[in-house]
């Protein structure tokens, strides 16, 4: 899918070329038309299941609603729009720890901008962060000040998108964190910050725990703040522990509901990633259903349907449903929100947290302060959910500016 240097050069700002080395290669995308035709043919040939037997989404995406999305995908959706959008950005490839890492490196016009590396999660991709590049690199055009500008690095995790697929074991958040630190060093950044949600949260937290050279602090929007006594109850079922505040009770109830309805995703991919991969790699509609249903159907509620299809199509065209699922296998299906699992007590670097109301759970500040001993910023946003940067890019960008202002 990559084209040559000459094609990439036409979309790269001149200042980025100054930082290129033999280790960093420009990258652009050109999906063969045959692949898109094959995708449309597979969609048209879908064998549909029978209709759900309930009047709600408790059994999964409802047939009429989901067929409407898929019909649009097979007839009117245009992958070339997002392909052109990606190719208009400075994209690169570099090899780290024997695997190709794909990343966007969008530098601000402000030389004193703070570098930030941003990590997506599952079932997301770099598509999640495209809308925040402008507000972060050019804050003056988006209600901010030049002093809040960022140089933005957005990486595709190994096994996701255009990055290489690991051929062996061990690519867990700790190893990805070490690769990200090497990437920022290779880009020449001696001072930088990290941000992540979903799997990006344990990756960023691992960077902080490892005290990566040059890392000033992290911002996360899915904190691993569930205390051990709460996690123990959630693991076996039962009433909430005594002594919880009203907000802590609400958080407990949200996690309990999420675990009952959706924890199976992590359990299946954490134990049988290859098994589920056979289905997801062969059926685009099966892949779409697996991704679309995640997190209580949030994509259908908070994102444009073409946004959702951009992400799903990226998974399909790169055939990364199986390789992406293996991050759950690498972590034995552990939940990313358990403080003990993420070893948050070992983090001494500054941590900032934004809680979005539509997240898996609204982390109480009391739990967050117990989990992160150097919590320098805690904020509850008025809008947004699990894919916060995707859903509310301006609000998300304002949160990052506030979170890292004291570290500049």
Short mmCIF file of C-alpha atoms in Angstrom, two decimals:
data_model
loop_
_atom_site.label_atom_id
_atom_site.label_comp_id
_atom_site.label_asym_id
_atom_site.label_seq_id
_atom_site.Cartn_x
_atom_site.Cartn_y
_atom_site.Cartn_z
CA UNK A 1 0.00 0.00 0.00
CA UNK A 2 2.98 2.32 0.41
CA UNK A 3 4.14 4.40 -2.51
CA UNK A 4 7.59 5.82 -3.08
CA UNK A 5 9.45 8.78 -1.63
CA UNK A 6 8.56 11.12 -4.49
CA UNK A 7 4.84 10.67 -3.95
CA UNK A 8 5.16 11.14 -0.21
CA UNK A 9 7.27 14.25 -0.57
CA UNK A 10 4.39 16.19 -2.07
CA UNK A 11 2.43 16.00 1.18
CA UNK A 12 5.22 16.55 3.71
CA UNK A 13 5.97 19.94 5.27
CA UNK A 14 9.55 21.01 4.58
CA UNK A 15 10.43 21.24 8.27
CA UNK A 16 9.66 17.55 8.73
CA UNK A 17 12.26 16.56 6.14
CA UNK A 18 14.91 18.15 8.34
CA UNK A 19 14.37 15.39 10.91
CA UNK A 20 14.36 12.47 8.46
CA UNK A 21 17.12 9.89 8.76
CA UNK A 22 17.78 6.61 7.05
CA UNK A 23 15.82 5.00 9.89
CA UNK A 24 12.63 6.94 9.12
CA UNK A 25 10.89 6.48 5.79
CA UNK A 26 8.05 8.62 4.36
CA UNK A 27 4.87 6.61 3.90
CA UNK A 28 1.68 7.02 1.91
CA UNK A 29 -1.32 4.85 1.14
CA UNK A 30 -2.66 3.63 -2.19
CA UNK A 31 -5.12 0.78 -1.74
CA UNK A 32 -5.54 -1.18 -5.00
CA UNK A 33 -9.00 -0.77 -6.48
CA UNK A 34 -9.33 -4.57 -6.63
CA UNK A 35 -9.33 -4.71 -2.82
CA UNK A 36 -12.17 -2.20 -2.62
CA UNK A 37 -14.13 -4.09 -5.28
CA UNK A 38 -13.60 -7.33 -3.36
CA UNK A 39 -14.85 -5.67 -0.17
CA UNK A 40 -18.04 -4.46 -1.90
CA UNK A 41 -18.61 -7.90 -3.42
CA UNK A 42 -18.24 -9.60 -0.04
CA UNK A 43 -20.68 -7.15 1.53
CA UNK A 44 -23.21 -7.77 -1.25
CA UNK A 45 -22.92 -11.53 -0.71
CA UNK A 46 -23.55 -11.37 3.05
CA UNK A 47 -25.64 -14.17 4.52
CA UNK A 48 -27.63 -12.45 7.24
CA UNK A 49 -28.70 -14.00 10.53
CA UNK A 50 -32.33 -14.11 11.59
CA UNK A 51 -33.83 -11.14 13.39
CA UNK A 52 -33.27 -10.64 17.12
CA UNK A 53 -36.04 -11.88 19.40
CA UNK A 54 -36.12 -8.79 21.61
CA UNK A 55 -37.12 -5.17 21.07
CA UNK A 56 -33.78 -3.71 22.18
CA UNK A 57 -30.06 -4.20 21.62
CA UNK A 58 -29.51 -6.69 24.43
CA UNK A 59 -28.63 -9.44 21.93
CA UNK A 60 -26.34 -7.22 19.85
CA UNK A 61 -26.82 -4.78 16.96
CA UNK A 62 -30.42 -4.91 15.77
CA UNK A 63 -30.82 -6.30 12.27
CA UNK A 64 -32.61 -3.35 10.62
CA UNK A 65 -30.23 -0.79 12.12
CA UNK A 66 -27.12 -2.74 11.24
CA UNK A 67 -28.25 -3.59 7.72
CA UNK A 68 -28.71 0.12 7.07
CA UNK A 69 -25.08 0.78 8.03
CA UNK A 70 -23.82 -2.12 5.92
CA UNK A 71 -25.89 -1.10 2.87
CA UNK A 72 -24.26 2.32 3.05
CA UNK A 73 -20.84 0.69 3.37
CA UNK A 74 -21.36 -1.44 0.30
CA UNK A 75 -22.81 1.24 -1.96
CA UNK A 76 -22.17 4.87 -0.97
CA UNK A 77 -19.16 4.79 1.37
CA UNK A 78 -15.93 6.17 -0.16
CA UNK A 79 -12.64 4.94 1.31
CA UNK A 80 -10.69 7.27 -0.97
CA UNK A 81 -11.79 10.28 1.10
CA UNK A 82 -10.07 9.10 4.27
CA UNK A 83 -7.15 7.76 2.24
CA UNK A 84 -6.61 11.25 0.80
CA UNK A 85 -6.97 12.75 4.25
CA UNK A 86 -4.30 10.45 5.66
CA UNK A 87 -2.00 11.09 2.71
CA UNK A 88 -2.29 14.84 3.29
CA UNK A 89 -0.58 14.30 6.64
CA UNK A 90 3.13 13.65 7.25
CA UNK A 91 3.19 9.86 7.68
CA UNK A 92 6.24 7.71 8.25
CA UNK A 93 7.47 4.20 8.89
CA UNK A 94 10.39 3.17 11.04
CA UNK A 95 11.66 -0.17 12.30
CA UNK A 96 11.87 -0.62 16.06
CA UNK A 97 12.60 -3.92 17.78
CA UNK A 98 12.39 -5.75 14.42
CA UNK A 99 8.92 -4.48 13.54
CA UNK A 100 7.75 -1.64 11.29
CA UNK A 101 6.00 1.15 13.20
CA UNK A 102 3.68 3.47 11.27
CA UNK A 103 3.13 6.97 12.64
CA UNK A 104 1.93 10.47 11.87
CA UNK A 105 4.36 13.24 12.81
CA UNK A 106 2.62 16.61 12.57
CA UNK A 107 4.85 19.43 13.74
CA UNK A 108 3.47 22.76 14.88
CA UNK A 109 4.66 26.00 13.30
CA UNK A 110 5.59 27.05 16.83
CA UNK A 111 9.13 25.82 17.50
CA UNK A 112 8.59 25.82 21.27
CA UNK A 113 5.63 23.46 20.95
CA UNK A 114 5.56 20.52 23.37
CA UNK A 115 5.95 17.11 21.70
CA UNK A 116 3.24 14.56 22.58
CA UNK A 117 2.92 10.92 21.55
CA UNK A 118 -0.71 9.76 21.44
CA UNK A 119 -1.77 6.11 21.54
CA UNK A 120 -5.10 4.68 20.37
CA UNK A 121 -6.82 1.54 21.63
CA UNK A 122 -9.06 -1.30 20.40
CA UNK A 123 -11.25 -1.25 18.35
CA UNK A 124 -9.77 2.09 17.41
CA UNK A 125 -6.84 3.19 15.27
CA UNK A 126 -5.09 6.39 14.23
CA UNK A 127 -8.48 7.35 12.73
CA UNK A 128 -9.53 8.23 16.30
CA UNK A 129 -7.03 11.08 16.58
CA UNK A 130 -7.19 12.75 13.17
CA UNK A 131 -9.55 15.51 14.36
CA UNK A 132 -7.25 16.69 17.15
CA UNK A 133 -4.17 17.29 15.00
CA UNK A 134 -5.30 20.78 13.97
CA UNK A 135 -6.36 21.98 17.44
CA UNK A 136 -3.14 20.69 19.01
CA UNK A 137 -0.62 21.88 16.42
CA UNK A 138 -2.40 25.18 15.69
CA UNK A 139 -4.24 26.17 18.88
CA UNK A 140 -4.61 29.81 17.82
CA UNK A 141 -7.02 28.73 15.06
CA UNK A 142 -9.04 26.65 17.54
CA UNK A 143 -9.63 28.94 20.51
CA UNK A 144 -6.24 28.44 22.20
CA UNK A 145 -2.92 30.23 22.58
CA UNK A 146 0.37 29.69 20.79
CA UNK A 147 1.95 28.79 24.12
CA UNK A 148 -0.25 25.67 24.21
CA UNK A 149 0.95 24.24 20.88
CA UNK A 150 2.05 20.62 20.46
CA UNK A 151 4.17 18.68 18.00
CA UNK A 152 1.96 15.62 17.53
CA UNK A 153 3.09 12.02 17.06
CA UNK A 154 0.30 9.46 16.55
CA UNK A 155 1.49 5.87 16.27
CA UNK A 156 -0.26 2.73 15.07
CA UNK A 157 0.30 0.05 17.69
CA UNK A 158 2.05 -3.14 16.51
CA UNK A 159 -0.53 -5.35 14.84
CA UNK A 160 -2.85 -2.41 14.17
CA UNK A 161 -3.38 -0.49 10.95
CA UNK A 162 -0.27 0.02 8.82
CA UNK A 163 2.24 -1.02 11.49
CA UNK A 164 3.83 -4.43 11.17
CA UNK A 165 2.28 -7.54 12.67
CA UNK A 166 4.30 -9.22 15.42
CA UNK A 167 5.39 -12.73 14.43
CA UNK A 168 6.22 -13.72 17.99
CA UNK A 169 5.07 -13.21 21.54
CA UNK A 170 5.68 -10.32 23.91
CA UNK A 171 4.16 -7.20 22.36
CA UNK A 172 2.33 -6.10 25.51
CA UNK A 173 1.92 -2.51 26.79
CA UNK A 174 5.34 -2.57 28.48
CA UNK A 175 7.11 -3.46 25.25
CA UNK A 176 5.10 -0.96 23.23
CA UNK A 177 5.99 1.70 25.82
CA UNK A 178 9.70 1.01 25.30
CA UNK A 179 9.23 1.22 21.53
CA UNK A 180 7.43 4.57 21.87
CA UNK A 181 10.28 5.96 23.99
CA UNK A 182 12.73 4.85 21.30
CA UNK A 183 10.57 6.48 18.62
CA UNK A 184 10.51 9.83 20.41
CA UNK A 185 14.27 9.63 20.90
CA UNK A 186 14.73 8.83 17.22
CA UNK A 187 12.66 11.91 16.35
CA UNK A 188 15.07 14.01 18.40
CA UNK A 189 12.71 14.91 21.24
CA UNK A 190 14.50 15.32 24.57
CA UNK A 191 11.37 16.53 26.41
CA UNK A 192 7.90 15.23 25.65
CA UNK A 193 4.61 13.99 27.11
CA UNK A 194 2.36 11.00 26.37
CA UNK A 195 -1.40 10.56 26.07
CA UNK A 196 -3.67 7.56 25.75
CA UNK A 197 -7.16 6.15 26.16
CA UNK A 198 -8.32 2.54 26.14
CA UNK A 199 -5.12 0.50 25.47
CA UNK A 200 -3.31 3.80 25.09
CA UNK A 201 -3.81 4.28 28.82
CA UNK A 202 -1.74 1.24 29.92
CA UNK A 203 0.85 2.01 27.23
CA UNK A 204 1.22 5.61 28.44
CA UNK A 205 1.17 4.44 32.06
CA UNK A 206 3.91 1.92 31.29
CA UNK A 207 6.02 4.71 29.82
CA UNK A 208 5.57 6.64 33.05
CA UNK A 209 6.27 3.60 35.20
CA UNK A 210 9.45 2.94 33.22
CA UNK A 211 10.36 6.65 33.56
CA UNK A 212 11.25 6.83 29.88
CA UNK A 213 14.10 9.35 29.35
CA UNK A 214 12.68 12.75 28.44
CA UNK A 215 9.10 11.90 29.43
CA UNK A 216 7.68 14.73 31.54
CA UNK A 217 4.26 13.27 32.34
CA UNK A 218 1.18 11.58 30.93
CA UNK A 219 -2.51 12.26 30.35
CA UNK A 220 -5.01 9.39 30.25
CA UNK A 221 -8.75 9.30 29.66
CA UNK A 222 -9.40 5.77 30.87
CA UNK A 223 -7.54 5.61 34.20
CA UNK A 224 -6.67 2.33 35.88
CA UNK A 225 -8.12 3.45 39.18
CA UNK A 226 -10.34 0.60 40.37
CA UNK A 227 -9.14 -0.27 43.91
CA UNK A 228 -8.23 -3.87 44.72
CA UNK A 229 -11.14 -4.36 47.15
CA UNK A 230 -13.59 -3.25 44.45
CA UNK A 231 -11.88 -5.35 41.79
CA UNK A 232 -12.14 -8.42 44.03
CA UNK A 233 -15.91 -8.05 44.31
CA UNK A 234 -16.30 -7.43 40.59
CA UNK A 235 -14.32 -10.59 39.85
CA UNK A 236 -16.69 -12.88 41.74
CA UNK A 237 -19.92 -10.86 41.79
CA UNK A 238 -21.77 -9.60 44.79
CA UNK A 239 -22.79 -6.34 46.45
CA UNK A 240 -20.58 -3.27 46.41
CA UNK A 241 -18.07 -2.96 49.25
CA UNK A 242 -19.29 -0.99 52.26
CA UNK A 243 -18.25 2.60 52.73
CA UNK A 244 -18.37 3.74 49.11
CA UNK A 245 -19.40 7.31 48.38
CA UNK A 246 -22.31 8.06 46.06
CA UNK A 247 -19.95 8.64 43.12
CA UNK A 248 -17.99 5.48 43.92
CA UNK A 249 -21.24 3.49 44.06
CA UNK A 250 -22.17 4.86 40.62
CA UNK A 251 -18.75 3.88 39.26
CA UNK A 252 -19.09 0.39 40.73
CA UNK A 253 -22.51 -0.05 39.12
CA UNK A 254 -21.22 1.15 35.73
CA UNK A 255 -18.30 -1.27 35.77
CA UNK A 256 -20.52 -4.12 36.91
CA UNK A 257 -22.92 -3.46 34.03
CA UNK A 258 -20.10 -3.18 31.51
CA UNK A 259 -18.46 -6.40 32.70
CA UNK A 260 -21.73 -8.31 32.47
CA UNK A 261 -22.51 -7.11 28.96
CA UNK A 262 -19.17 -6.61 27.26
CA UNK A 263 -16.31 -8.23 29.17
CA UNK A 264 -16.74 -11.24 26.89
CA UNK A 265 -14.93 -9.28 24.16
CA UNK A 266 -11.74 -9.19 26.19
CA UNK A 267 -12.15 -12.76 27.41
CA UNK A 268 -12.62 -14.16 23.90
CA UNK A 269 -9.73 -12.21 22.40
CA UNK A 270 -7.62 -12.84 25.49
CA UNK A 271 -7.97 -16.60 25.17
CA UNK A 272 -8.97 -17.37 21.55
CA UNK A 273 -7.66 -14.50 19.43
CA UNK A 274 -6.84 -16.83 16.56
CA UNK A 275 -10.27 -18.46 16.64
CA UNK A 276 -12.19 -15.22 16.43
CA UNK A 277 -9.70 -14.04 13.83
CA UNK A 278 -10.78 -16.68 11.32
CA UNK A 279 -14.26 -15.17 11.28
CA UNK A 280 -13.20 -11.52 11.35
CA UNK A 281 -10.60 -11.91 8.60
CA UNK A 282 -13.07 -13.59 6.24
CA UNK A 283 -16.28 -11.61 6.74
CA UNK A 284 -16.32 -7.81 6.51
CA UNK A 285 -19.83 -7.72 7.99
CA UNK A 286 -18.73 -9.97 10.86
CA UNK A 287 -15.81 -7.63 11.50
CA UNK A 288 -18.10 -4.60 11.36
CA UNK A 289 -20.53 -6.15 13.86
CA UNK A 290 -17.72 -7.09 16.26
CA UNK A 291 -16.37 -3.54 16.24
CA UNK A 292 -19.68 -1.67 16.04
CA UNK A 293 -21.23 -3.42 19.02
CA UNK A 294 -18.34 -2.62 21.36
CA UNK A 295 -19.01 -0.25 24.24
CA UNK A 296 -22.79 -0.31 24.15
CA UNK A 297 -23.07 0.73 20.51
CA UNK A 298 -21.37 4.06 21.23
CA UNK A 299 -20.20 4.58 17.64
CA UNK A 300 -23.79 4.76 16.45
CA UNK A 301 -24.68 7.27 19.14
CA UNK A 302 -21.75 9.67 19.11
CA UNK A 303 -19.98 9.36 15.75
CA UNK A 304 -20.88 9.90 12.12
CA UNK A 305 -21.38 6.58 10.35
CA UNK A 306 -18.57 7.35 7.88
CA UNK A 307 -16.24 7.92 10.85
CA UNK A 308 -17.10 4.44 12.09
CA UNK A 309 -16.70 2.91 8.63
CA UNK A 310 -13.31 4.60 8.14
CA UNK A 311 -12.05 2.71 11.17
CA UNK A 312 -13.68 -0.61 10.26
CA UNK A 313 -12.44 -0.37 6.67
CA UNK A 314 -8.90 0.29 7.89
CA UNK A 315 -9.04 -2.96 9.89
CA UNK A 316 -10.41 -4.81 6.86
CA UNK A 317 -7.95 -3.50 4.26
CA UNK A 318 -4.93 -4.14 6.50
CA UNK A 319 -6.30 -7.53 7.65
CA UNK A 320 -5.42 -6.67 11.24
CA UNK A 321 -8.46 -7.93 13.17
CA UNK A 322 -6.52 -10.97 14.40
CA UNK A 323 -3.18 -9.28 15.05
CA UNK A 324 -4.90 -6.41 16.89
CA UNK A 325 -6.88 -8.84 19.05
CA UNK A 326 -3.67 -10.41 20.30
CA UNK A 327 -2.96 -7.52 22.65
CA UNK A 328 -5.72 -9.05 24.80
CA UNK A 329 -3.98 -12.44 24.59
CA UNK A 330 -0.67 -10.83 25.53
CA UNK A 331 -2.28 -9.49 28.69
CA UNK A 332 -4.45 -12.56 29.39
CA UNK A 333 -7.60 -10.51 28.92
CA UNK A 334 -6.84 -8.22 31.88
CA UNK A 335 -9.05 -5.18 32.22
CA UNK A 336 -7.28 -1.90 31.49
CA UNK A 337 -9.06 -0.19 34.40
CA UNK A 338 -7.68 -2.23 37.32
CA UNK A 339 -5.02 -0.27 39.20
CA UNK A 340 -3.25 -3.38 40.48
CA UNK A 341 -2.98 -4.85 36.98
CA UNK A 342 -1.43 -1.63 35.68
CA UNK A 343 0.91 -1.23 38.71
CA UNK A 344 -0.11 2.40 39.09
CA UNK A 345 1.52 2.61 42.54
CA UNK A 346 4.92 2.41 40.79
CA UNK A 347 4.32 5.60 38.77
CA UNK A 348 6.07 8.65 40.17
CA UNK A 349 5.91 10.94 37.12
CA UNK A 350 3.08 13.52 36.91
CA UNK A 351 -0.26 12.13 35.78
CA UNK A 352 -3.29 14.02 34.44
CA UNK A 353 -6.75 12.51 34.02
CA UNK A 354 -9.88 13.59 32.20
CA UNK A 355 -13.08 11.69 32.89
CA UNK A 356 -15.67 11.75 30.12
CA UNK A 357 -19.33 11.12 31.04
CA UNK A 358 -19.93 8.45 28.39
CA UNK A 359 -16.87 6.40 29.32
CA UNK A 360 -17.01 2.76 30.46
CA UNK A 361 -17.10 4.19 33.97
CA UNK A 362 -16.67 7.64 35.47
CA UNK A 363 -13.57 7.28 37.58
CA UNK A 364 -14.11 9.03 40.93
CA UNK A 365 -11.37 11.46 41.89
CA UNK A 366 -10.99 9.62 45.22
CA UNK A 367 -10.04 6.42 43.39
CA UNK A 368 -7.78 8.28 40.97
CA UNK A 369 -5.79 9.90 43.78
CA UNK A 370 -5.37 6.54 45.50
CA UNK A 371 -4.03 5.01 42.29
CA UNK A 372 -1.78 7.80 41.03
CA UNK A 373 0.30 9.41 43.78
CA UNK A 374 1.45 12.30 41.58
CA UNK A 375 -1.90 13.33 40.11
CA UNK A 376 -1.45 16.94 38.95
CA UNK A 377 -4.70 17.44 37.03
CA UNK A 378 -8.15 15.86 37.33
CA UNK A 379 -11.09 17.06 35.26
CA UNK A 380 -14.61 15.89 34.51
CA UNK A 381 -15.64 16.84 30.98
CA UNK A 382 -19.20 17.80 30.18
CA UNK A 383 -19.42 15.71 26.98
CA UNK A 384 -17.78 12.75 25.31
CA UNK A 385 -17.32 9.06 25.80
CA UNK A 386 -14.88 6.21 25.24
CA UNK A 387 -13.54 7.62 21.95
CA UNK A 388 -13.20 11.12 23.35
CA UNK A 389 -10.69 12.56 20.86
CA UNK A 390 -12.83 11.28 17.99
CA UNK A 391 -16.16 12.45 19.42
CA UNK A 392 -15.22 15.79 20.99
CA UNK A 393 -11.92 16.91 19.39
CA UNK A 394 -12.06 20.56 20.50
CA UNK A 395 -13.01 19.72 24.08
CA UNK A 396 -10.41 16.94 24.17
CA UNK A 397 -7.72 19.31 22.89
CA UNK A 398 -8.58 21.87 25.55
CA UNK A 399 -8.17 19.15 28.17
CA UNK A 400 -4.70 18.28 26.89
CA UNK A 401 -3.64 21.91 26.92
CA UNK A 402 -4.76 22.26 30.55
CA UNK A 403 -3.31 18.90 31.56
CA UNK A 404 0.21 19.64 30.38
CA UNK A 405 0.41 23.42 30.85
CA UNK A 406 2.38 23.15 34.10
CA UNK A 407 4.95 20.80 32.50
CA UNK A 408 6.06 23.08 29.69
#
